[in-house]
Structures are given as C-alpha cells and as structure tokens.
mmCIF file of C-alpha atoms in Angstrom:
data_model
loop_
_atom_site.group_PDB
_atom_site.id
_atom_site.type_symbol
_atom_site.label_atom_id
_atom_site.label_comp_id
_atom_site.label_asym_id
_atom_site.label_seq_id
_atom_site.Cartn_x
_atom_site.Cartn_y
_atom_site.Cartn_z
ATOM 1 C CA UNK A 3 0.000 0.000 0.000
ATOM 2 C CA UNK A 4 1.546 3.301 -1.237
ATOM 3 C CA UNK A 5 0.599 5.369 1.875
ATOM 4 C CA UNK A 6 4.651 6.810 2.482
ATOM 5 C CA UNK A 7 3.700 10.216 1.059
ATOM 6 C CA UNK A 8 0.265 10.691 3.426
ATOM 7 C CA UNK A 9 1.880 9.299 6.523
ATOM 8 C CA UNK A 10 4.530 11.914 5.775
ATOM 9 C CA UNK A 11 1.455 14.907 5.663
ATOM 10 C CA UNK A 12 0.369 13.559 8.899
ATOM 11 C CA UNK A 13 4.366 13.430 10.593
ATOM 12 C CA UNK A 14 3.796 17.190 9.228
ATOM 13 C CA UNK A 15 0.596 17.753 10.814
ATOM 14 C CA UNK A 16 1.663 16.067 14.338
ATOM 15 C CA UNK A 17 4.630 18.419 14.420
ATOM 16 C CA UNK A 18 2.539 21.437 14.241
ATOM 17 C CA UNK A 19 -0.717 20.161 15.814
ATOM 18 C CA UNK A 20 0.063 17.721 18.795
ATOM 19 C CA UNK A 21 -0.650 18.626 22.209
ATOM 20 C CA UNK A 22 -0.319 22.770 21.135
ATOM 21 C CA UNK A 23 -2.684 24.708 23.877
ATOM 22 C CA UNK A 24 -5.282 27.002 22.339
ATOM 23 C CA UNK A 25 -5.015 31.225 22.818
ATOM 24 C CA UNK A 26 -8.056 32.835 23.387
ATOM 25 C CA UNK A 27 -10.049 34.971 20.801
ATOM 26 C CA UNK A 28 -9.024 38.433 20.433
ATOM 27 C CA UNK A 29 -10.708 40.368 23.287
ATOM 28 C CA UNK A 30 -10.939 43.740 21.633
ATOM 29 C CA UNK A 31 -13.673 43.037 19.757
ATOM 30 C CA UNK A 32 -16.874 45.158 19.984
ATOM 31 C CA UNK A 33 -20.130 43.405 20.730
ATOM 32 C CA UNK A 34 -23.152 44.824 18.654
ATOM 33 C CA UNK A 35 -26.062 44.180 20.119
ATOM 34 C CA UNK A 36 -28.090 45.707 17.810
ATOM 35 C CA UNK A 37 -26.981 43.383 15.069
ATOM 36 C CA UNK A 38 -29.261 40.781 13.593
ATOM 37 C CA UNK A 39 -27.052 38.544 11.908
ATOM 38 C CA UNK A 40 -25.004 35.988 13.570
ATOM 39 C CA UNK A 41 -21.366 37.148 13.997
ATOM 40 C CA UNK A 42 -18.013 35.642 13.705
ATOM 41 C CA UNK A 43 -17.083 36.144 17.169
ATOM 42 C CA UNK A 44 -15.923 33.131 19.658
ATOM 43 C CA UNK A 45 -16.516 32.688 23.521
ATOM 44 C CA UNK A 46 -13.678 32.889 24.794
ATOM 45 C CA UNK A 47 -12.127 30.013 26.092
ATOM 46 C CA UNK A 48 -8.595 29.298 28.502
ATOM 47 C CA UNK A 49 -6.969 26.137 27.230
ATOM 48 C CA UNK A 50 -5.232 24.158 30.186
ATOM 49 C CA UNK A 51 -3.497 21.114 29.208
ATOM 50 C CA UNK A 52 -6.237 19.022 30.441
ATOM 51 C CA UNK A 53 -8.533 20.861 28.111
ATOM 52 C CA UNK A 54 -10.368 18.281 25.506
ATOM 53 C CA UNK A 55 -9.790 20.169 21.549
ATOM 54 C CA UNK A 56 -11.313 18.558 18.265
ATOM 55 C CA UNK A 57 -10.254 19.960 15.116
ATOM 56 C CA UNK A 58 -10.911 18.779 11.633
ATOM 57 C CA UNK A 59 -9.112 19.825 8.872
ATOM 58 C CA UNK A 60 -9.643 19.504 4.556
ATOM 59 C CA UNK A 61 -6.110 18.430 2.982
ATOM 60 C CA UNK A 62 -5.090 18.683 -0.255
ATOM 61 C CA UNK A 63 -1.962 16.755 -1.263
ATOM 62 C CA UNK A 64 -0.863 17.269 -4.929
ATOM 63 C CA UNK A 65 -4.073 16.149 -6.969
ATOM 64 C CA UNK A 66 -5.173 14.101 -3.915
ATOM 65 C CA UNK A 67 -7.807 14.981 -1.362
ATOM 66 C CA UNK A 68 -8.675 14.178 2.213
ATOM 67 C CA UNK A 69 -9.132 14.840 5.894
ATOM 68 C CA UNK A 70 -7.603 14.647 9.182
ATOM 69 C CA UNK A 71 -9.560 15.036 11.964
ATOM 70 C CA UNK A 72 -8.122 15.724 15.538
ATOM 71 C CA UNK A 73 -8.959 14.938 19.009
ATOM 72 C CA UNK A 74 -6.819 15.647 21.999
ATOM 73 C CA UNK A 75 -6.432 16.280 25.717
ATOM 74 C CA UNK A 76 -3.313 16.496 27.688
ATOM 75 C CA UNK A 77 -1.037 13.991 26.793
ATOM 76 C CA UNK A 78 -3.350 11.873 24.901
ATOM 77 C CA UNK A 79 -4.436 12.389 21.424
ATOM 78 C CA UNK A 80 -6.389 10.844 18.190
ATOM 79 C CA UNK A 81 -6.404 11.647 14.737
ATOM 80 C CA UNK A 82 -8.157 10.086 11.587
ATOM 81 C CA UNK A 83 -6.763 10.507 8.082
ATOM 82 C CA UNK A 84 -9.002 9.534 5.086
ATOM 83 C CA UNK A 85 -8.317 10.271 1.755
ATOM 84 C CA UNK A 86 -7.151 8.486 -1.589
ATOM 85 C CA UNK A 87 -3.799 7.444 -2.155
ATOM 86 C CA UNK A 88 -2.820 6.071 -6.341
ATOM 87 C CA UNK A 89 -6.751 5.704 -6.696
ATOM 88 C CA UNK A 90 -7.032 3.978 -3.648
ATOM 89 C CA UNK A 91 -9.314 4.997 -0.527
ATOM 90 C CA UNK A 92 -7.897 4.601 2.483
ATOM 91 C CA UNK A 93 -8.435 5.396 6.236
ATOM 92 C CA UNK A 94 -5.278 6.106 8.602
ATOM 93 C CA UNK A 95 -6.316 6.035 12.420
ATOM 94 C CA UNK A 96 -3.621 6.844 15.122
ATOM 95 C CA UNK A 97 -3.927 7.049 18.780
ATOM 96 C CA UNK A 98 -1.369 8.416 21.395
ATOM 97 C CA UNK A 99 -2.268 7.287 24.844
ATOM 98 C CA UNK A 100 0.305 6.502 28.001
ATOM 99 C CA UNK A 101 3.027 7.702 25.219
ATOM 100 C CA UNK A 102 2.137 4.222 23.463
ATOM 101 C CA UNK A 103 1.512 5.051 19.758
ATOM 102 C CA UNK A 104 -0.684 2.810 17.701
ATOM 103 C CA UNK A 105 -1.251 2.992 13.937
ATOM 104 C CA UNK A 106 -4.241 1.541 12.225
ATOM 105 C CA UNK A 107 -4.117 1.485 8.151
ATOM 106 C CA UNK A 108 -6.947 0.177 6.057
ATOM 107 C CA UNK A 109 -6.754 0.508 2.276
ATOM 108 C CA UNK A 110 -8.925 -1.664 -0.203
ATOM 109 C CA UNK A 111 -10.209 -4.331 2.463
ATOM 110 C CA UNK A 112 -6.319 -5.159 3.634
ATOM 111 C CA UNK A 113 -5.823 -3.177 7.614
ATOM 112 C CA UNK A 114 -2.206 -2.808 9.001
ATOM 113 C CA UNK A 115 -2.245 -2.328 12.925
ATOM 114 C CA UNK A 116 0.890 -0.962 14.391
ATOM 115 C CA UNK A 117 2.223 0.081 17.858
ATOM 116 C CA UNK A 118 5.287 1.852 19.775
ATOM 117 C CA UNK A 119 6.316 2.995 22.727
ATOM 118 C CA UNK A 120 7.320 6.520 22.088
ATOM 119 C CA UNK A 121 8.599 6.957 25.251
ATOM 120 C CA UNK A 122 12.212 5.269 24.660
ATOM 121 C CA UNK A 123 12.122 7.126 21.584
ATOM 122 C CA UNK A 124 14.724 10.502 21.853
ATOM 123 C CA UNK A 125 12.979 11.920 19.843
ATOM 124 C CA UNK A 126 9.615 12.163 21.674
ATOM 125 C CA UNK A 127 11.416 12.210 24.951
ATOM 126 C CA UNK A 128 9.559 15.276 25.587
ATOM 127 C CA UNK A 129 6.604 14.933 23.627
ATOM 128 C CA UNK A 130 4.799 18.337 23.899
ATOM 129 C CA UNK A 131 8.221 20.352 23.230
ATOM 130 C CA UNK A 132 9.266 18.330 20.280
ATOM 131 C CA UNK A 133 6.345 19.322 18.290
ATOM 132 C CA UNK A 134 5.913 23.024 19.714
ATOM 133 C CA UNK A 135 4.672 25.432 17.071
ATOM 134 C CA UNK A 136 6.825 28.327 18.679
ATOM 135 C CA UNK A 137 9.474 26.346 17.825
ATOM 136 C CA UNK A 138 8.549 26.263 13.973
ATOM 137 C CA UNK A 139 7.533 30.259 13.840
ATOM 138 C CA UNK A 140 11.275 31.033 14.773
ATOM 139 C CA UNK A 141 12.835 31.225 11.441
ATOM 140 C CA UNK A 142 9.426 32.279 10.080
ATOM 141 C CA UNK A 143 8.366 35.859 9.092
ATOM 142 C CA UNK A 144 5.160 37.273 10.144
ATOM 143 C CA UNK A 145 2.777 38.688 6.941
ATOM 144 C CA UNK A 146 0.206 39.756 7.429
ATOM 145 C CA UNK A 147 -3.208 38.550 9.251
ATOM 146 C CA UNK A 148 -6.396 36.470 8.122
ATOM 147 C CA UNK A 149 -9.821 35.093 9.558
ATOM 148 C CA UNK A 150 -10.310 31.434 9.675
ATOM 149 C CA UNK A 151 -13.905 30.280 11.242
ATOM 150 C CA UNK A 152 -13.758 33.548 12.907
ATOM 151 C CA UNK A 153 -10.561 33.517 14.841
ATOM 152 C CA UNK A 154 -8.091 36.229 13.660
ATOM 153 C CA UNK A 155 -4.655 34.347 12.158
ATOM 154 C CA UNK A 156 -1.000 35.958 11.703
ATOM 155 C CA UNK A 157 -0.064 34.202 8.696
ATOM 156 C CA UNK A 158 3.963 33.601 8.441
ATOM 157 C CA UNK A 159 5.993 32.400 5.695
ATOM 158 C CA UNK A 160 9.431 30.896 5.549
ATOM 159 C CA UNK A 161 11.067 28.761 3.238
ATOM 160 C CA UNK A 162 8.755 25.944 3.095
ATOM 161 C CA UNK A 163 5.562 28.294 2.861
ATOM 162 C CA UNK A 164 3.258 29.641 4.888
ATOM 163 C CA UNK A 165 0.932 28.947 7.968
ATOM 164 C CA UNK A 166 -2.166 30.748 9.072
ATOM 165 C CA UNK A 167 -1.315 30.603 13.154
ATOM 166 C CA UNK A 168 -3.944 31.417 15.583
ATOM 167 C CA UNK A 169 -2.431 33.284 18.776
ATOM 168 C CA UNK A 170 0.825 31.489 17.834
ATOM 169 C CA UNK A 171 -0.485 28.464 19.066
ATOM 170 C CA UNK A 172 -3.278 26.803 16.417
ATOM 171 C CA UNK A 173 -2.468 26.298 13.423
ATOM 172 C CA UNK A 174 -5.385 26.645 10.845
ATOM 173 C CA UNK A 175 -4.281 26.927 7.390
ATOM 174 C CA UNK A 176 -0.582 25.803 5.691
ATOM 175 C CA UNK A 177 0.493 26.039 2.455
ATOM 176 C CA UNK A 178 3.586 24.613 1.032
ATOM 177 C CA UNK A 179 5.063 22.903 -1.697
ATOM 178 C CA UNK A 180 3.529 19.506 -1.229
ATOM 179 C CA UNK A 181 0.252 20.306 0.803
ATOM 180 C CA UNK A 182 -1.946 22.326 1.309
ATOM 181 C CA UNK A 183 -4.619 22.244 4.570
ATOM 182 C CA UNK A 184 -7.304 24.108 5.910
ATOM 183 C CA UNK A 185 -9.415 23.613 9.559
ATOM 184 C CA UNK A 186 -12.905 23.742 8.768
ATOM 185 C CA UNK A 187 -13.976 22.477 12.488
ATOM 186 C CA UNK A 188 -12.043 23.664 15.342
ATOM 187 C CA UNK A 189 -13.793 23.257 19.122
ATOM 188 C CA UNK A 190 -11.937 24.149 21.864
ATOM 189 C CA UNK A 191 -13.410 22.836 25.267
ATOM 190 C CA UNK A 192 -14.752 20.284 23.326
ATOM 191 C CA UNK A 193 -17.058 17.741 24.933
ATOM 192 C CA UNK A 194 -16.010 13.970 24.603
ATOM 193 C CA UNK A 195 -15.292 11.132 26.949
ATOM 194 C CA UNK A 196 -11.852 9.752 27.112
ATOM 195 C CA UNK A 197 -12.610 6.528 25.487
ATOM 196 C CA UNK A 198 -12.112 8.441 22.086
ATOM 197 C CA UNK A 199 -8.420 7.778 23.010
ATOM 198 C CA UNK A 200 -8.675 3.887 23.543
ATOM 199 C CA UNK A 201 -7.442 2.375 20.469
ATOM 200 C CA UNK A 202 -9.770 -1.187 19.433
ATOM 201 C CA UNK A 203 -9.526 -4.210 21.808
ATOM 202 C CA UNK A 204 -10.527 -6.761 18.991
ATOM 203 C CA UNK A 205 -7.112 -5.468 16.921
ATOM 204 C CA UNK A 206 -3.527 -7.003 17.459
ATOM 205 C CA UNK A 207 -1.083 -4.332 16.770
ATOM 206 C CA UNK A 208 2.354 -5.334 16.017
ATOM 207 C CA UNK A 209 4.733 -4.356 18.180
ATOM 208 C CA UNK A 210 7.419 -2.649 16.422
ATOM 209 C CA UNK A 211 9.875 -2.142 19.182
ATOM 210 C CA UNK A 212 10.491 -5.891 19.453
ATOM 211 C CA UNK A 213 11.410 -5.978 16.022
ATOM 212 C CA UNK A 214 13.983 -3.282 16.137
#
C-alpha cells in the first residue's frame, strides 16, 4: 500500500498540531447588540493542558484529497486521516495514549495495525516540546493577518511556505510545496469522553519495538 507520502502529511501535521494549547479569541472586539445577523465572534475560552480540543481539517496533497480530523487532551491524542492514495481509498487512524503510539491502516479491504512505545524514543522524549509550534515560527516571518472560522490568524511564511497561526499556538491553514490544509472544524473545550483515546480491543497491533 503506497501510503509513504500521506503518513509523511500527517508526521507534518503532528509536528505542528500535537498537544499545542489554544489562545483565546481576540478580546478587543466590539459586541453589537443591535446586530441581527449571527457574527463571527468566539466565547472565549482558557486552554489548560487538560482541556479536551477537536479539530478537523480539509487536505489537499498534490491532486489528492482528504481529511484529518483531531482529538486531543493532555497527553493523549487521536487523529483520523481519510483520503485516496494512487486511486485507492484509504483510512489512517492513530492514537497516542500513556506515550504508546498505535497505527491503524486500512486501504482496499487489507488493515495494518501498528504500535510503539514513544517513550524510549529521543525523539519524543519530551513529547509536547518536540512538536511546539513556537518552535517552527522562529525562522518564520510574520505577513500579514487572516480570519479562519472567525478567529483572527497571523499568517507567516518561511522557506517551506506559509501557515495561518492562531495566537501562535493553532495552526489553521498551511500552504507549502507539497500540501496544502485548511481547519474547517475547530472546538476548543470540546465535549467527549476519554474513550475516544482507547485504540480497538478486537485489533492485534504489532509491536514494532520488538522488532527493532
């Protein structure tokens, strides 16, 4: 199954996504209360790192299309990938939980199951600073601004291309040379149990540390 160059979009995604605490919506906003039609404004809401967040995003890889859709809350998270891959449909499922990452790939009836602890891992030996979008907005230059879903964005650009951040934190729109992605659902304080993070009992994942 040819899925190298999706699970590569989703590495991408992870760096700038995974475990990143939400800002609040600009405060200086005016309320009219006068006005009639709904606005773009958002309650504000104070991410802890506790705080359940479900985003969705549209993806757009070359002349491919799909979606990732997000689900996390402190240290454990869950995204889905579906999409097509050389005229194939397929569905990429991944949950984080106890720093034990498990993979689940289905393409064309055929399901690869996958696991790891990340923990002995260097590179995830601290998870939520590895993939720290402050990090990636270092060498990055600041734009201009935009409005996603109604949260103001400072969009920044460097080498690779440009990202649409959302108080430096979120971010909700990247464009680069071999993807391009856009949030279309983003819920912070999002209400779900913590069973979305329990990967399926009924699957054997392979262990891929033993085989190392």
């Amino acid at each position: 199954m040819k899925s190298l160059k999706i699970l590569s979009v989703l590495m991408v995604l992870i760096v700038l996504f995974f475990f990143v605490g939400c800002g609040k919506k600009d405060s200086d906003v005016t309320k009219k209360e006068d006005a009639k039609t709904e606005t773009t404004e958002k309650k504000d809401v104070t991410i802890g790192d506790n705080t359940p967040v479900h985003l969705k995003y549209d993806i757009a890889v070359e002349k491919e299309k799909g979606t990732m859709e997000l689900y996390y809350k402190g240290s454990n998270a869950k995204f889905i990938m579906s999409g097509k891959e050389a005229g194939k449909t397929f569905n990429m499922t991944m949950w984080v939980k106890d720093k034990i990452l498990y993979i689940l790939t289905e393409s064309e009836g055929e399901k690869i199951a996958m696991k790891s602890d990340i923990s002995k891992d260097p590179n995830f030996k601290d998870y939520r600073t590895f993939i720290d979008v402050k990090e990636e907005l270092k060498d990055a230059k600041k734009e201009g601004t935009e409005e996603i879903m109604g949260y103001k964005c400072d969009i920044y650009k460097n080498k690779e291309g440009t990202a649409s951040v959302y108080q430096d934190k979120v971010v909700l729109k990247s464009v680069d040379k071999d993807a391009t992605f856009t949030a279309v659902l983003f819920e912070p304080d999002a209400k779900f149990g913590d069973d979305v993070f329990e990967p399926p009992k009924d699957i054997n994942f392979i262990d891929m540390d033993k085989m190392k």
